[in-house]
Amino acid sequence: MPRYGMVIDTKKCVGCNDCIVACKTENSVPIGYNRDWIVTESFGKFPDINMEIRTERCNHCSETPCVSCCPTGASHIHDVGGVVLIDHHKCIGCKACVEACPYDARFIHPDGYADKCTFCIHRVEKGENPACVDVCPTYCMHFGDLDDPNSEVSKLLNSRKYHVLIPDAGTQPNIFYLV
Amino acid sequence: MNSLSRRRFLKISSATIATAAVIAGSAKTFVKSADKINEKNVKGIKKIPTYCDLCFWKCGVMAYVKDGKLWKVEGHPDDPLSNGRLCPRGTGGVGAHYDPDRLRTPLIRKSLRGEEKWVEVTWGEAFDYIAEKMIKIKNEYGPESMALFSHGVGGTFFKHLIRAYGCPNETAPSFAQCRGPRETAFELTFGDIVGSPERTDIQNSDCLVLIGSHLGENMHNTQVQEFSRAVEKGTSIIVVDPRFSVAASKAKYYLPIKPGTDLALLLAWMSVIVNEKLYDVDYVKNYGFGFEAFAAEVSQYTPEWAYIETGIDPNIIRETAREMVRYKPATLVHPGRHATWYGDDAQRERAIALLNALLGSWGRKGGFYIPYSYSIPKYKYPPYPEEQRKPVHNPDNKYPFANAEQISTGIREATISGKPYPIKGWMIYGTNLLQALPNRDETIQAIQNLDLMVVVDVVPSEIAGWADVVLPESVYLERYDDLNTSPFRESFVGLRQPVVEEPNDQKPNWWMAKKLGEKLGLAEYFPWNDIEEYLDARLKSAELSLDELKEKGIIKGPEQPIYFDDGLEPVFWTPSGKIEFYSPQLAEAGFDPVPKYTKHPEPPAGYFRLLYGRAPVHTFSKTQSNPLLHDLMSVNELWVNADIADMYGLKQGQKIKLKNTDGVISDEIKIKATERIRPDCVYMVHGFGQKSRQLRSTYKKGASDAELITKYKTDPLMGGTGMNVNFVTFEMEV
Amino acid sequence: MHEIFTTRHNPHVDPFLTMWEWQIPVYLFLGGMVAGMMIIAGYFIFSGRNKESNCTCYSIPFTSFILLSAGMFALFLDLAHKPYVWRLYTTFQFTSPMSWGAWILLLVYPALIANILIRPPVWMAKRIPKLSELSVKIQTHPFLIKNIGILNMILGMMLGAYTGVLLSTMGARPLWNSSLLWVLFLVSGLSTAAAYVHLVAKNKEESELLAKADNGFLVVELFVMVMLFLGLMSSARPHIEAAQLLLNGPYAPVFWVFVIALGIVIPLGIQLLAVNHKIKHTPIAPMMVIVGGLILRFVIVSAGQYSHWFNAHF
């Protein structure tokens, strides 16, 4: 059973926003809404500065507060890969899932339902990568099966230092940031 | 000061409401009609190859049409420039097709220039108007009294038209306002330009020096892709920048140089390398000319002296020099691209060229490769009429090293003064001169002297607002263009072809040039019926066919060596046939044969040097109205050092205006208080603060650096306009 | 200096979360008050108070019905995907307190109706004579009446508690993440209900009883609040900062003045004096309690959304 996840190399990410535009055109995300975004974090006093640039999106966590709080089962875990998806036809727009996500990864689509990154499951099921991964001009994004020890993502996690976002929130996110 | 009087301003603003209402009403119809035309009941996904036009790199594109509607664009998998991945602007290219503020029909102004009041006309009426005026100019002043400002591959047919008409004046701002100093400097040193795409072998470099280059924010696709490969393989990166750029965050050494002093650092580096004999001795011996004179000159500069000028620790200067040497010849001192900074830019770029020469990187792996392109013969036209008068841009050859390109600000100057001969007509293709050229007032002053001003554009840009006639062009996804045969590590020919139809009455550049040419009696210069005939003729002469290229999108040529070490014969097209460490050409013309340092003026108390740069989601001022890219960045911000912000009581996100030393006040801009910039300068991304009321999504969003660039220092070698010489202070709302 | 910038600009999420607006605090308030009223009315019936003809237990159920419907309407207004609201009732999601709530609310109505049917209001009985028949039948079964009372009490407690559980399971919102939140909501609901019933009670003894009960609830409410903040202040940094939002941060003025002082302490003082016959009973105190309960919900919902974990690497 694959467990999909992403490994993103912050050493290479330049924060160019290509992933955001690709997601927008691939998934028809409405203008003014973000399924993914860039966070630029820096620390220090000029000129001794440390900086990390991250491309963030839904982390498709293993412990999903957004799925457990959904009253209709719209927010669910896909049968393949552990990808967290939303069934638009079951969603009532109660926004509990938006409140429940510590990463604020969700939003309410203008059509009324909750929406977020889907790991481009429609592409993944055809053997392609998510649109953001395939467009990145610095090749800093990697997608694959975390449960497969021979996958690129597993090998990267075994060879480089990494961190996840808000580990204390207990969500066990599946996007790993190489440092 | 401002040639816009209060009375005219009121006139213009009262007209805005009427215009805006009309535009608002018709915008809705626009969106509807686009859907109508493209829904051809074609179900399924079609993939059509073309190449991108969001900037000037021309990456290969694979465009997707789903159920008859334009869906998305991805990189062409065979394209060597993009390797199948477009940059954010390219990926957002579909937005150009869907831009609700696009130009829709030809327009002729019905009142004063700049008031943006138009009559919608037919193409026939527009061409009649232009042809009549152009013939009048030809008869009264001579055909030389026109000028074409053209930027982008789509200008090819206009360049052809203007030459056929008999006018020699043709320029792009990319020389005197951008790459010019670099090209002049490298030609003086190595005998060849750096070019575009730059022949920088970033991905193979073991040491990469970026001086002001902010790769990652400057988004030239191939450069950023290669930069990331260099980061991955552990290339030693040295970044010299007054601002802690994204590239600086990935650097091994970050040198927070005082703006204006880069030449001091370069000279000190060279002196260390020369004095400690760390340069590539064989390379210099085999290929160098005038090395002794050069060495004698540069060895006087010490890191200690440079420290006083630049603020960079002398030990760091030595350490970084030795770091560069450690990895030679795979050390690339990147020459940048936009080099027009302080007015001595050709000499600064010459210092960069010389430093590279010391490291032996020219023609070597990890340094500069020697690019080649696919040779497709030009179309055989009848010869152009003989030039009766020389081009106006450089009278008396005042700027002796202005290469083969013309100085755009020189043409503007001639238009203002009427010397050496008057320029009475401007044709402008795809370049917003009001943001590109320094000192807006001079541009407007020049425009007032014109009998004819034609602007060809895709959106109602600021420059289009000043035209007599505006011709709406189809965006790249809707048209053919000339072939792309960019010089690169490998040769290829790329085709631009239509993916979807124009939504309104827009037309491609080649059609406009042909129709206008016919009206001007120049039909013999446009013998082909349409561009497909033209392209097929060119391709057939290279034993290719248009049908083949339409299907593939990109055809590659046979491989050739690109490094000296691979057997490529080193050739230096300098007078001596060698790398000129000492340039007799410069000495003869009365310039420093080896660069000398000059101190530049510093900002007065309470003022900060205005620096500007690029964002990865926009191209100059061209893309701000693209809905997808506008969503990512609709305004620019003013980077201010955090301590300075505290001192002036400026809060994060607070909106202020800037005032320069000439008293020009900008539009409002948000403060970004950050540690990532020196206290003596401020920084903003170029291309915002636009003043075209018809381009609603960009109107007065953010501030315009170009508006504040009223002072500029002209490079004596090649006429480039150094623009980082303006100082600003904060103008807070009371 | 630590700088963190995001390019995300989702409506009602950035710069901080404001997804749940006035509809939710209004529902929480009404739901809580109805819950308290159900417990009080249920208790009265269970303990035989319904023998008094002017017992409030005969008017409260109908009022509850109206108020709860108003609250549910507010909830409906909050939904972004309204045509699909029926999806709540095609499933039961075991881990979702909102799903529990959807079904609890479904059970609450029959309980309220049963309670109303014991002795429907006069104007209603006039309109629908069948109701009088039914009520007579019920009145002959005291055992049934007692059970209706118990049912109302139980469902009232569930109604009053589940919303607190719902918020407290949102670990992403540190302010809400306390296992005492349901207790606070339940006690607050009881105190607002007691204040209301005290206000409308015709029976002097009942009114007095309810004032005393309200005082008890208010004291317990204060105690629960102290415990809640104690818990947050001794937890991790996001929880400490969340608590500080109310204690000494941007929400402090509203919290201390309107929720604590005007909503609890001052009315408590007035009512203590009143039940000890030092001053006359005044409607001001219970009205303050009710408004204080409403404002408490607004503060908790708004500040809770503002509270967050820190997405920082450095």
Coordinates of C-alpha atoms in Angstrom, one line a residue, chain C residues 1 24 31 80 85 100 108 113 132 164 167 169 191 203 239 255 263 268 276 307:
Chain C
M1 CA 15.0 39.7 13.8
I24 CA -21.6 30.4 15.3
G31 CA -27.9 26.3 22.0
A80 CA -21.2 27.7 2.5
V85 CA -27.1 20.3 4.1
W100 CA -23.0 14.0 17.0
V108 CA -33.8 17.2 20.9
I113 CA -42.2 18.5 21.6
S132 CA -55.5 19.0 24.5
G164 CA -17.7 22.6 23.8
L167 CA -14.4 23.2 19.7
T169 CA -11.2 18.8 19.5
S191 CA -26.5 30.1 34.1
N203 CA -44.0 31.6 40.7
H239 CA -1.6 27.7 24.4
F255 CA -13.1 39.8 28.2
G263 CA -21.4 39.1 32.7
L268 CA -23.5 37.6 40.9
N276 CA -30.3 37.5 51.0
S307 CA -5.0 31.6 18.1

